[in-house]
Short mmCIF file of C-alpha atoms and ligand atoms in Angstrom, two decimals:
data_model
loop_
_atom_site.label_atom_id
_atom_site.label_comp_id
_atom_site.label_asym_id
_atom_site.label_seq_id
_atom_site.Cartn_x
_atom_site.Cartn_y
_atom_site.Cartn_z
CA ALA A 11 136.57 75.92 171.56
CA MET A 12 132.91 75.94 170.33
CA ASN A 13 134.20 76.07 166.76
CA ASN A 14 135.36 79.34 166.29
CA GLY A 15 137.45 79.01 163.12
CA THR A 16 140.55 78.48 164.04
CA ALA A 17 140.94 75.68 162.30
CA GLY A 18 143.00 72.74 164.52
CA THR A 19 143.19 74.05 167.93
CA THR A 20 140.73 71.73 168.92
CA ASN A 21 140.03 67.48 169.48
CA THR A 22 137.77 66.16 170.99
CA LEU A 23 133.88 68.07 171.31
CA PRO A 24 133.96 67.73 174.56
CA ASN A 25 137.20 69.20 174.62
CA ALA A 26 136.36 71.70 172.54
CA ALA A 27 135.47 74.31 175.60
CA THR A 28 139.52 74.56 176.11
CA SER A 29 140.73 75.91 173.79
CA SER A 30 140.75 79.39 172.03
CA SER A 31 141.40 80.79 168.93
CA ALA A 32 141.69 84.99 167.66
CA GLY A 33 137.55 87.02 167.44
CA PHE A 34 136.94 84.54 170.41
CA SER A 35 137.78 86.34 173.82
CA ARG A 36 137.06 84.04 177.00
CA GLN A 37 135.14 87.51 178.47
CA ALA A 38 133.14 87.39 175.79
CA CYS A 39 131.59 83.87 175.88
CA ARG A 40 132.67 81.98 179.50
CA SER A 41 130.26 78.72 178.63
CA ARG A 42 132.31 78.04 175.43
CA TYR A 43 135.30 77.80 178.25
CA GLU A 44 133.36 76.36 181.85
CA SER A 45 130.61 74.29 180.22
CA TRP A 46 132.83 71.03 181.47
CA ARG A 47 133.39 72.01 185.10
CA TYR A 48 129.68 71.39 184.75
CA TYR A 49 128.22 68.91 182.88
CA LYS A 50 129.05 65.27 184.60
CA TYR A 51 129.06 62.64 181.34
CA PHE A 52 131.15 62.63 178.45
CA PRO A 53 129.56 60.59 177.12
CA TYR A 54 130.64 60.46 173.54
CA ALA A 55 133.63 61.63 171.47
CA ALA A 56 133.63 63.26 168.63
CA SER A 57 135.67 60.44 165.42
CA PRO A 58 138.14 61.16 163.41
CA TYR A 59 135.75 62.30 160.47
CA LEU A 60 133.43 64.31 162.36
CA GLN A 61 136.19 65.85 163.82
CA ARG A 62 137.72 66.51 160.15
CA LYS A 63 134.65 67.27 158.57
CA LEU A 64 133.78 69.93 161.60
CA ARG A 65 136.82 71.25 159.97
CA ALA A 66 136.44 71.51 157.02
CA TYR A 67 133.48 73.17 157.93
CA GLU A 68 135.10 75.75 159.99
CA ALA A 69 137.25 76.40 157.74
CA ARG A 70 134.26 77.45 154.61
CA HIS A 71 132.22 78.89 156.81
CA ARG A 72 135.19 81.67 156.68
CA ARG A 73 135.95 81.43 153.43
CA CYS A 74 131.65 82.05 152.76
CA ALA A 75 130.43 84.04 155.78
CA PRO A 76 129.08 87.31 155.37
CA GLY A 77 131.97 89.35 155.43
CA THR A 78 133.60 87.69 152.81
CA PRO A 79 133.91 87.41 149.06
CA LEU A 80 132.67 84.79 148.28
CA TYR A 81 128.94 85.74 150.88
CA ALA A 82 129.14 88.71 148.10
CA LYS A 83 128.78 87.07 145.65
CA SER A 84 126.41 84.59 147.12
CA VAL A 85 124.60 87.22 147.89
CA GLU A 86 124.06 89.53 144.10
CA GLN A 87 123.15 85.58 142.31
CA LEU A 88 120.28 85.68 145.04
CA ARG A 89 119.12 88.92 144.37
CA SER A 90 119.66 89.14 141.39
CA GLY A 91 117.10 85.64 141.39
CA ARG A 92 119.11 84.14 138.21
CA SER A 93 120.11 80.12 139.10
CA ALA A 94 123.80 79.75 140.63
CA ASP A 95 126.67 79.55 138.23
CA ALA A 96 128.48 76.32 138.19
CA GLY A 97 130.84 77.79 139.37
CA MET A 98 129.76 79.26 142.23
CA GLU A 99 132.12 78.13 145.62
CA CYS A 100 129.19 78.48 148.00
CA SER A 101 125.68 77.21 149.27
CA TYR A 102 123.31 78.22 151.62
CA VAL A 103 121.45 76.52 155.08
CA VAL A 104 119.43 79.60 156.71
CA TRP A 105 117.58 78.49 159.43
CA LEU A 106 114.55 80.59 160.62
CA PRO A 107 113.16 81.11 163.76
CA PHE A 108 110.01 78.76 164.44
CA ASP A 109 108.54 77.94 167.63
CA GLY A 110 109.73 77.82 171.17
CA LEU A 111 113.44 77.50 173.03
CA GLY A 112 113.45 73.91 172.73
CA ASN A 113 112.30 73.55 168.93
CA ARG A 114 114.24 76.12 168.20
CA MET A 115 117.71 74.24 170.07
CA LEU A 116 116.61 71.04 167.87
CA SER A 117 115.85 72.13 164.70
CA MET A 118 119.80 74.62 164.98
CA VAL A 119 120.82 71.33 165.62
CA SER A 120 119.92 69.78 163.27
CA GLY A 121 120.05 72.28 160.48
CA PHE A 122 123.88 72.29 160.86
CA LEU A 123 123.89 69.73 160.42
CA TYR A 124 122.56 69.30 157.47
CA ALA A 125 125.09 71.24 156.41
CA LEU A 126 128.17 69.42 157.44
CA LEU A 127 126.31 66.53 155.65
CA THR A 128 125.77 68.52 152.32
CA ASP A 129 128.91 71.20 152.32
CA ARG A 130 126.91 74.43 153.40
CA VAL A 131 127.36 76.88 155.45
CA PHE A 132 124.87 77.21 158.72
CA LEU A 133 123.81 81.40 158.90
CA VAL A 134 120.46 81.83 161.14
CA ALA A 135 118.59 84.31 160.52
CA LEU A 136 118.09 85.99 164.59
CA PRO A 137 115.08 87.47 166.24
CA PRO A 138 115.42 89.93 168.97
CA ASP A 139 114.00 88.15 171.34
CA SER A 140 117.39 85.73 170.74
CA THR A 141 119.76 88.09 169.61
CA ASP A 142 120.97 87.80 173.88
CA ILE A 143 120.70 84.28 174.01
CA PHE A 144 123.17 82.18 172.03
CA CYS A 145 127.04 83.31 171.85
CA GLU A 146 128.30 83.38 167.78
CA PRO A 147 129.97 79.67 167.01
CA PHE A 148 131.70 80.92 164.41
CA PRO A 149 133.29 84.53 163.18
CA ALA A 150 131.17 85.80 161.27
CA ASP A 151 128.97 89.75 160.52
CA ILE A 152 125.27 88.98 162.06
CA GLU A 153 124.72 92.55 160.60
CA LYS A 154 124.48 90.59 157.25
CA SER A 155 122.10 86.98 157.70
CA TYR A 156 119.14 86.53 156.55
CA THR A 157 117.56 88.69 158.86
CA ARG A 158 118.66 91.94 157.88
CA LEU A 159 118.95 90.06 154.06
CA LEU A 160 114.91 90.21 154.60
CA ASP A 161 114.95 93.86 156.01
CA ALA A 162 116.27 94.93 153.18
CA LYS A 163 113.68 93.55 151.13
CA VAL A 164 116.69 91.97 149.10
CA ILE A 165 115.07 88.73 149.11
CA GLY A 166 112.07 87.52 151.30
CA PRO A 167 108.85 85.15 150.99
CA ASP A 168 107.37 87.41 148.56
CA ALA A 169 110.60 87.79 146.11
CA ASN A 170 109.81 86.49 142.63
CA ALA A 171 112.07 83.49 143.17
CA THR A 172 110.70 81.70 140.10
CA ALA A 173 113.96 82.37 137.44
CA ALA A 174 114.64 79.46 134.61
CA GLY A 175 116.13 76.62 136.00
CA VAL A 176 116.99 76.22 139.32
CA PRO A 177 115.51 78.99 141.67
CA PRO A 178 118.38 81.11 144.41
CA TYR A 179 116.67 80.53 146.63
CA VAL A 180 114.25 77.88 148.17
CA TYR A 181 111.91 77.32 151.82
CA LEU A 182 111.68 73.73 153.69
CA SER A 183 109.29 73.37 155.59
CA ILE A 184 110.27 70.64 157.36
CA GLY A 185 109.19 70.73 161.51
CA TRP A 186 105.32 70.45 162.87
CA GLN A 187 104.00 71.42 159.23
CA LEU A 188 106.21 69.41 156.52
CA LYS A 189 105.25 71.43 153.92
CA ASP A 190 107.61 68.79 152.27
CA PRO A 191 108.39 65.55 152.96
CA LEU A 192 110.38 64.94 150.03
CA PHE A 193 112.96 66.90 151.02
CA PHE A 194 113.68 62.90 153.28
CA CYS A 195 114.51 62.05 149.47
CA GLY A 196 117.67 60.95 147.29
CA GLU A 197 116.26 62.56 144.23
CA HIS A 198 115.37 65.67 145.90
CA GLN A 199 117.90 66.38 147.17
CA LEU A 200 119.68 65.59 143.93
CA VAL A 201 117.65 68.90 143.02
CA LEU A 202 118.58 71.27 146.37
CA GLY A 203 121.60 70.50 146.22
CA LYS A 204 121.31 72.85 142.79
CA VAL A 205 119.70 75.14 145.05
CA ASN A 206 122.83 77.95 146.86
CA TRP A 207 120.31 79.68 149.13
CA LEU A 208 118.22 76.73 151.72
CA LEU A 209 116.36 78.82 154.10
CA LEU A 210 115.42 76.40 156.29
CA TYR A 211 111.33 76.63 158.17
CA SER A 212 111.78 73.58 161.01
CA ASP A 213 110.61 73.08 165.04
CA LEU A 214 111.82 70.10 165.34
CA TYR A 215 114.97 67.86 165.82
CA PHE A 216 115.54 65.48 162.03
CA SER A 217 118.22 63.94 161.12
CA ALA A 218 117.67 60.59 159.64
CA SER A 219 117.00 61.59 156.04
CA ARG A 220 116.90 58.71 153.30
CA ALA A 221 120.29 60.58 151.30
CA VAL A 222 122.78 61.34 153.18
CA ALA A 223 122.37 57.81 155.69
CA ASP A 224 126.19 56.62 154.71
CA GLU A 225 127.55 59.95 155.32
CA LEU A 226 125.57 60.66 158.78
CA ARG A 227 127.11 56.63 159.60
CA ARG A 228 130.20 57.22 159.01
CA LEU A 229 130.57 60.80 161.06
CA PHE A 230 128.54 59.70 163.76
CA PRO A 231 129.52 55.42 164.82
CA ALA A 232 127.54 55.41 168.11
CA LYS A 233 124.25 57.35 166.27
CA GLU A 234 122.68 57.66 169.47
CA SER A 235 125.79 60.21 169.70
CA VAL A 236 124.17 62.64 166.94
CA SER A 237 121.94 64.85 168.70
CA HIS A 238 125.22 65.29 171.74
CA LEU A 239 128.07 65.75 170.02
CA LEU A 240 126.77 68.43 168.27
CA SER A 241 124.52 70.23 171.01
CA ARG A 242 127.59 70.87 172.44
CA TYR A 243 129.91 71.31 169.70
CA LEU A 244 127.29 74.37 168.53
CA LEU A 245 125.52 76.42 171.48
CA HIS A 246 126.84 78.33 173.44
CA PRO A 247 124.76 80.16 175.85
CA THR A 248 125.89 84.09 175.96
CA ASN A 249 127.12 85.29 178.78
CA PRO A 250 124.04 86.54 180.65
CA VAL A 251 122.84 82.93 180.82
CA TRP A 252 125.58 81.38 181.62
CA SER A 253 125.61 83.55 184.79
CA LEU A 254 121.73 82.56 186.03
CA ALA A 255 122.91 79.63 185.39
CA THR A 256 126.34 79.33 187.31
CA ARG A 257 125.07 81.67 189.61
CA TYR A 258 121.93 79.28 190.41
CA TYR A 259 124.23 76.07 190.89
CA ARG A 260 126.49 76.64 192.79
CA SER A 261 124.17 78.36 195.75
CA TYR A 262 121.80 75.39 195.83
CA LEU A 263 122.80 72.25 193.74
CA ALA A 264 126.67 71.99 193.81
CA PRO A 265 126.15 71.40 197.44
CA ALA A 266 124.64 68.33 196.62
CA LYS A 267 126.30 64.87 196.32
CA ARG A 268 123.96 64.28 193.03
CA ARG A 269 121.36 66.13 191.26
CA ILE A 270 117.97 64.95 190.22
CA GLY A 271 116.20 66.88 186.78
CA VAL A 272 112.18 66.70 187.09
CA GLN A 273 111.42 68.71 184.42
CA ILE A 274 107.99 69.49 184.59
CA ARG A 275 106.10 70.16 180.67
CA MET A 276 102.01 70.86 180.60
CA PHE A 277 100.21 70.16 177.89
CA ARG A 278 96.87 69.97 177.35
CA TYR A 279 96.64 66.17 176.75
CA GLY A 280 98.59 65.98 180.23
CA ALA A 281 97.55 64.23 182.95
CA ASP A 282 95.22 65.47 185.14
CA ASP A 283 97.08 63.70 188.36
CA MET A 284 100.66 64.85 187.33
CA PHE A 285 101.91 64.39 190.63
CA ASN A 286 100.67 60.57 190.42
CA GLN A 287 102.28 60.09 188.09
CA ILE A 288 105.65 62.15 188.62
CA LEU A 289 105.51 59.34 191.82
CA ALA A 290 105.21 56.60 190.46
CA CYS A 291 107.35 57.27 187.60
CA SER A 292 110.06 57.98 190.28
CA ARG A 293 109.39 54.76 192.33
CA GLN A 294 109.38 52.35 189.47
CA GLU A 295 112.62 53.75 188.43
CA ASN A 296 113.69 54.38 190.99
CA ILE A 297 114.22 58.07 190.45
CA LEU A 298 113.53 60.46 193.68
CA PRO A 299 113.70 59.48 197.08
CA GLU A 300 112.23 57.81 199.00
CA THR A 301 110.33 58.96 202.41
CA ASP A 302 110.38 57.41 205.47
CA ASP A 303 106.27 57.54 206.01
CA ALA A 304 105.61 55.57 208.58
CA ASP A 305 107.14 57.58 210.18
CA ASP A 306 105.40 60.27 210.98
CA ASP A 307 104.03 60.61 213.30
CA ASP A 308 107.22 59.79 214.78
CA ASP A 309 109.34 63.12 215.72
CA ALA A 310 111.74 61.59 217.37
CA VAL A 311 112.55 59.41 215.24
CA VAL A 312 112.51 61.92 211.92
CA VAL A 313 114.83 64.34 214.40
CA ALA A 314 117.49 61.53 215.65
CA VAL A 315 118.18 60.62 211.77
CA ALA A 316 117.97 64.87 210.94
CA THR A 317 120.30 65.05 213.74
CA ARG A 318 122.94 62.46 211.47
CA SER A 319 122.37 64.02 208.27
CA ALA A 320 123.68 67.06 210.03
CA ASP A 321 126.90 65.23 210.89
CA ASN A 322 127.11 64.35 207.13
CA GLY A 323 128.33 66.85 205.53
CA GLY A 324 126.79 66.42 202.74
CA SER A 325 127.84 62.95 201.64
CA ASN A 326 124.13 61.62 201.67
CA SER A 327 122.85 64.96 200.05
CA THR A 328 119.89 64.86 196.87
CA ALA A 329 119.43 68.46 194.76
CA ILE A 330 115.77 67.69 193.64
CA LEU A 331 115.98 71.22 190.76
CA VAL A 332 112.82 71.32 189.28
CA ALA A 333 112.00 73.22 186.42
CA SER A 334 108.40 73.94 185.45
CA LEU A 335 106.01 77.42 183.40
CA TYR A 336 104.29 76.79 187.53
CA ALA A 337 105.31 76.29 190.45
CA ASP A 338 102.59 73.78 191.74
CA TYR A 339 104.81 70.53 191.28
CA TYR A 340 108.32 72.18 193.93
CA GLU A 341 105.85 72.98 196.57
CA ARG A 342 104.11 69.99 196.79
CA LEU A 343 107.82 67.85 195.84
CA ARG A 344 109.63 70.39 199.08
CA SER A 345 106.83 69.68 201.26
CA ARG A 346 106.77 66.01 200.62
CA TYR A 347 110.49 66.17 201.97
CA TYR A 348 109.26 68.68 204.46
CA VAL A 349 106.49 66.53 205.91
CA HIS A 350 108.79 63.14 205.59
CA ALA A 351 112.29 62.11 206.42
CA ALA A 352 114.21 60.65 203.07
CA LYS A 353 114.77 56.61 203.65
CA GLY A 354 118.03 56.43 205.00
CA GLY A 355 118.37 60.15 206.20
CA GLU A 356 119.33 60.91 202.67
CA ARG A 357 119.24 65.09 202.90
CA VAL A 358 116.61 66.01 200.27
CA ALA A 359 116.72 69.77 199.04
CA VAL A 360 114.16 70.37 196.29
CA PHE A 361 114.84 74.13 194.38
CA GLN A 362 113.34 75.54 191.86
CA PRO A 363 114.35 78.58 189.75
CA SER A 364 111.39 79.82 188.36
CA HIS A 365 108.04 80.13 187.57
CA GLU A 366 107.31 82.27 184.29
CA GLU A 367 103.35 80.69 184.47
CA GLN A 368 102.64 80.97 180.92
CA GLN A 369 105.23 80.51 177.66
CA ALA A 370 106.67 83.88 176.53
CA THR A 371 109.28 83.33 173.46
CA ALA A 372 109.00 86.77 171.63
CA ASN A 373 110.53 88.15 175.39
CA MET A 374 114.42 87.80 175.67
CA ALA A 375 114.76 87.94 178.72
CA HIS A 376 112.03 84.86 179.60
CA ASN A 377 114.11 82.60 176.85
CA GLN A 378 117.41 83.20 178.89
CA ARG A 379 115.59 82.39 181.82
CA ALA A 380 114.71 79.70 180.42
CA LEU A 381 117.25 78.42 178.19
CA ALA A 382 119.31 78.47 181.92
CA GLU A 383 117.44 75.87 183.10
CA ILE A 384 117.40 73.52 180.43
CA TYR A 385 121.73 73.98 180.96
CA LEU A 386 121.20 74.11 184.89
CA LEU A 387 118.78 70.51 183.55
CA SER A 388 122.12 69.19 181.59
CA PHE A 389 124.50 69.92 184.70
CA SER A 390 121.78 66.35 186.58
CA GLU A 391 122.83 63.14 187.25
CA GLU A 392 119.20 61.65 186.27
CA LEU A 393 116.52 63.03 184.93
CA LEU A 394 112.80 62.94 184.88
CA THR A 395 111.54 64.37 181.64
CA SER A 396 108.32 65.08 180.25
CA GLY A 397 107.33 63.26 177.03
CA THR A 398 107.22 64.87 173.58
CA SER A 399 108.42 68.49 175.43
CA THR A 400 111.95 69.58 172.33
CA PHE A 401 112.16 71.38 175.75
CA GLY A 402 113.24 68.17 177.30
CA TYR A 403 114.38 66.36 174.94
CA VAL A 404 117.37 69.50 174.40
CA SER A 405 118.31 69.04 177.56
CA SER A 406 118.84 65.10 177.94
CA ASN A 407 121.63 65.91 174.47
CA LEU A 408 123.54 68.04 176.35
CA ALA A 409 123.69 66.26 179.55
CA GLY A 410 124.69 63.16 178.09
CA VAL A 411 121.36 61.75 179.64
CA ARG A 412 118.49 58.18 179.09
CA PRO A 413 116.12 60.69 180.30
CA THR A 414 113.62 58.84 181.73
CA ILE A 415 110.39 60.06 179.64
CA LEU A 416 106.68 60.96 181.43
CA LEU A 417 105.12 58.91 178.29
CA THR A 418 101.54 60.29 177.53
CA ALA A 419 98.32 60.28 178.88
CA TYR A 420 95.33 59.16 176.89
CA GLY A 421 92.78 59.99 178.57
CA HIS A 422 94.74 62.03 181.38
CA LYS A 423 94.44 59.68 183.37
CA VAL A 424 98.08 58.43 184.31
CA PRO A 425 99.33 55.64 181.32
CA ASP A 426 100.95 52.68 183.38
CA PRO A 427 103.22 52.85 182.94
CA PRO A 428 104.25 55.88 184.06
CA CYS A 429 106.99 56.71 182.07
CA ARG A 430 110.09 54.82 179.78
CA ARG A 431 113.27 54.91 181.09
CA ALA A 432 115.46 56.17 176.61
CA VAL A 433 116.92 54.09 175.07
CA SER A 434 118.41 57.01 174.07
CA MET A 435 119.64 60.45 175.12
CA GLU A 436 118.57 61.15 171.51
CA PRO A 437 115.58 63.30 170.70
CA CYS A 438 112.74 62.10 168.73
CA ASN A 439 111.88 63.29 165.39
CA LEU A 440 108.03 63.82 165.80
CA THR A 441 106.86 64.23 162.75
CA PRO A 442 109.21 62.08 160.73
CA PRO A 443 107.71 61.04 157.25
CA LYS A 444 104.89 58.50 156.58
CA GLY A 445 103.61 56.96 153.21
CA VAL A 446 106.65 59.19 151.33
CA GLN A 447 107.48 57.49 147.50
CA CYS A 448 111.05 58.23 146.52
CA GLN A 449 112.28 57.15 144.34
CA SER A 450 116.13 56.76 145.10
CA LYS A 451 117.06 53.59 147.52
CA PRO A 452 115.46 52.89 151.43
CA LEU A 453 117.62 53.35 154.33
CA LYS A 454 120.12 52.08 154.49
CA GLU A 455 119.53 48.41 156.90
CA ASP A 456 122.48 49.56 158.73
CA VAL A 457 121.11 52.83 159.86
CA GLU A 458 117.94 51.84 159.74
CA ARG A 459 119.10 49.41 162.29
CA HIS A 460 119.42 52.85 165.19
CA VAL A 461 116.41 53.93 164.12
CA ARG A 462 112.68 53.26 166.69
CA VAL A 463 109.98 53.59 167.65
CA CYS A 464 109.83 57.13 170.41
CA GLU A 465 109.32 56.53 173.88
CA ASP A 466 107.55 59.45 174.12
CA SER A 467 104.89 59.20 170.75
CA LYS A 468 104.01 56.06 169.01
CA ASN A 469 104.80 58.31 165.30
CA GLY A 470 108.07 59.43 166.58
CA VAL A 471 111.05 57.83 165.70
CA LYS A 472 114.85 57.92 167.55
CA PHE A 473 118.28 56.92 166.51
CA PHE A 474 119.80 54.63 169.96
P1 GDP B 81 108.26 72.26 173.42
O1 GDP B 81 106.91 73.34 174.39
O2 GDP B 81 108.44 71.65 175.82
O3 GDP B 81 108.43 71.44 173.85
O4 GDP B 81 109.41 73.45 174.64
P2 GDP B 81 110.18 75.18 174.04
O5 GDP B 81 110.96 75.15 174.67
O6 GDP B 81 110.12 74.58 172.55
O7 GDP B 81 109.23 75.99 174.15
C1 GDP B 81 108.49 75.58 175.50
C2 GDP B 81 108.59 77.44 175.83
O8 GDP B 81 107.59 77.81 177.92
C3 GDP B 81 110.55 77.10 176.49
O9 GDP B 81 110.68 77.72 175.15
C4 GDP B 81 109.83 78.03 178.10
O10 GDP B 81 110.10 79.49 177.07
C5 GDP B 81 108.80 78.24 177.32
N1 GDP B 81 108.90 76.66 178.95
C6 GDP B 81 108.49 75.82 179.10
N2 GDP B 81 108.10 74.91 180.42
C7 GDP B 81 109.73 75.64 181.14
C8 GDP B 81 110.28 75.75 182.16
O11 GDP B 81 109.53 74.60 182.72
N3 GDP B 81 110.75 76.57 182.49
C9 GDP B 81 111.07 78.32 181.85
N4 GDP B 81 112.42 79.35 182.52
N5 GDP B 81 110.39 78.49 180.85
C10 GDP B 81 109.16 77.14 180.55
#
């Protein structure tokens, strides 16, 4: 169970949902136990080594989490401004919220992976807009989380962190802003290893840290499984979010034979004619059902097709789920299948759960709907996503699907090709450290072999 801390109750991550444990009742977090029923693919199981590592993590979390004597000791050390004592048992990564939901999910997964690799405990500081979004993955006292420490002015950006020697805590900025690129060097990892409290400020996915390449390879023999396995392990929507997602799924998506998720994110640098980009992409990769445009004026044929398919009980039906802040593309897709019959008599229905018009990350109800849509996308057999969108990245890695990614439209023109099928379900690390001079040895060759330039960003890299 999304590992709740009862070591040994679970074997593989996808099946983690089936176990239960004290402190984690089914009622408290239904998604933890039910999500496996909605996912269509289980492409990777956790390696035995990853399983051991997670069990060890859970034990460490129980020992060191807020509410424990060891945590109190660590807070005391932090408060005193002293370096950690040599015998200090617990060290931490504290994740700080930054940017939209997709960004947050990716950086949480990355932060957790980092904690796993460096034997730390992972704590998250949840802002008020996120308190009812994710279930607590591990039993811990949220009341004493970093937010509270901040509020209590125990620690904070203005606190005096420069005691002689190693500071008790260090902020790390490794997202878009990437203020601490040396984080990725082995020799700096050694320094950071001595800091008890790492405050992680990131909005992006990262994992190809040079220092931890060996361990990463042992944990994840299949490189493209890293974020897939970890996000299914770590992220579980709370009941209100889960109700939104499952209610919608059962009403609109479950009756279809197959589901195609289309995620449309409009960035400033998007194509002027994104609808055409979507259609061209769909044609190229054979995603959305083609229409019998030739039958336009022939009502008789359309009716005949409709009658035939009315009898086939959903055996040839497709549900297209559109996730977008706007209604426009949904309207156009829906109208396409209203005006034209789909080839072969296929029944096509187009759905969009919400169109929020604008991002409102500080609003919890908005975030709940956004997360519900991320999960609805992840229940699809096939995904067409927008390039450089973390919202699309998390949907794909939760789904265990290699998405087709719409490419960036330079000069607002529909790019050629309009899209590409992703080499893996891993998110793109959009800001890998560039030109950082590390003294330590470079990335191990066999890890590097599994890193390539992203489909949607020539500056980004991803595992495959
Ligand atoms: P990114 O900006 O595409 O990388 O994704 P983020 O998730 O980090 O930030 C975009 C935010 O805008 C989301 O978290 C939502 O709040 C909102 N948003 C964007 N697209 C959608 C959508 O399709 N549906 C909903 N409900 N919200 C969206």
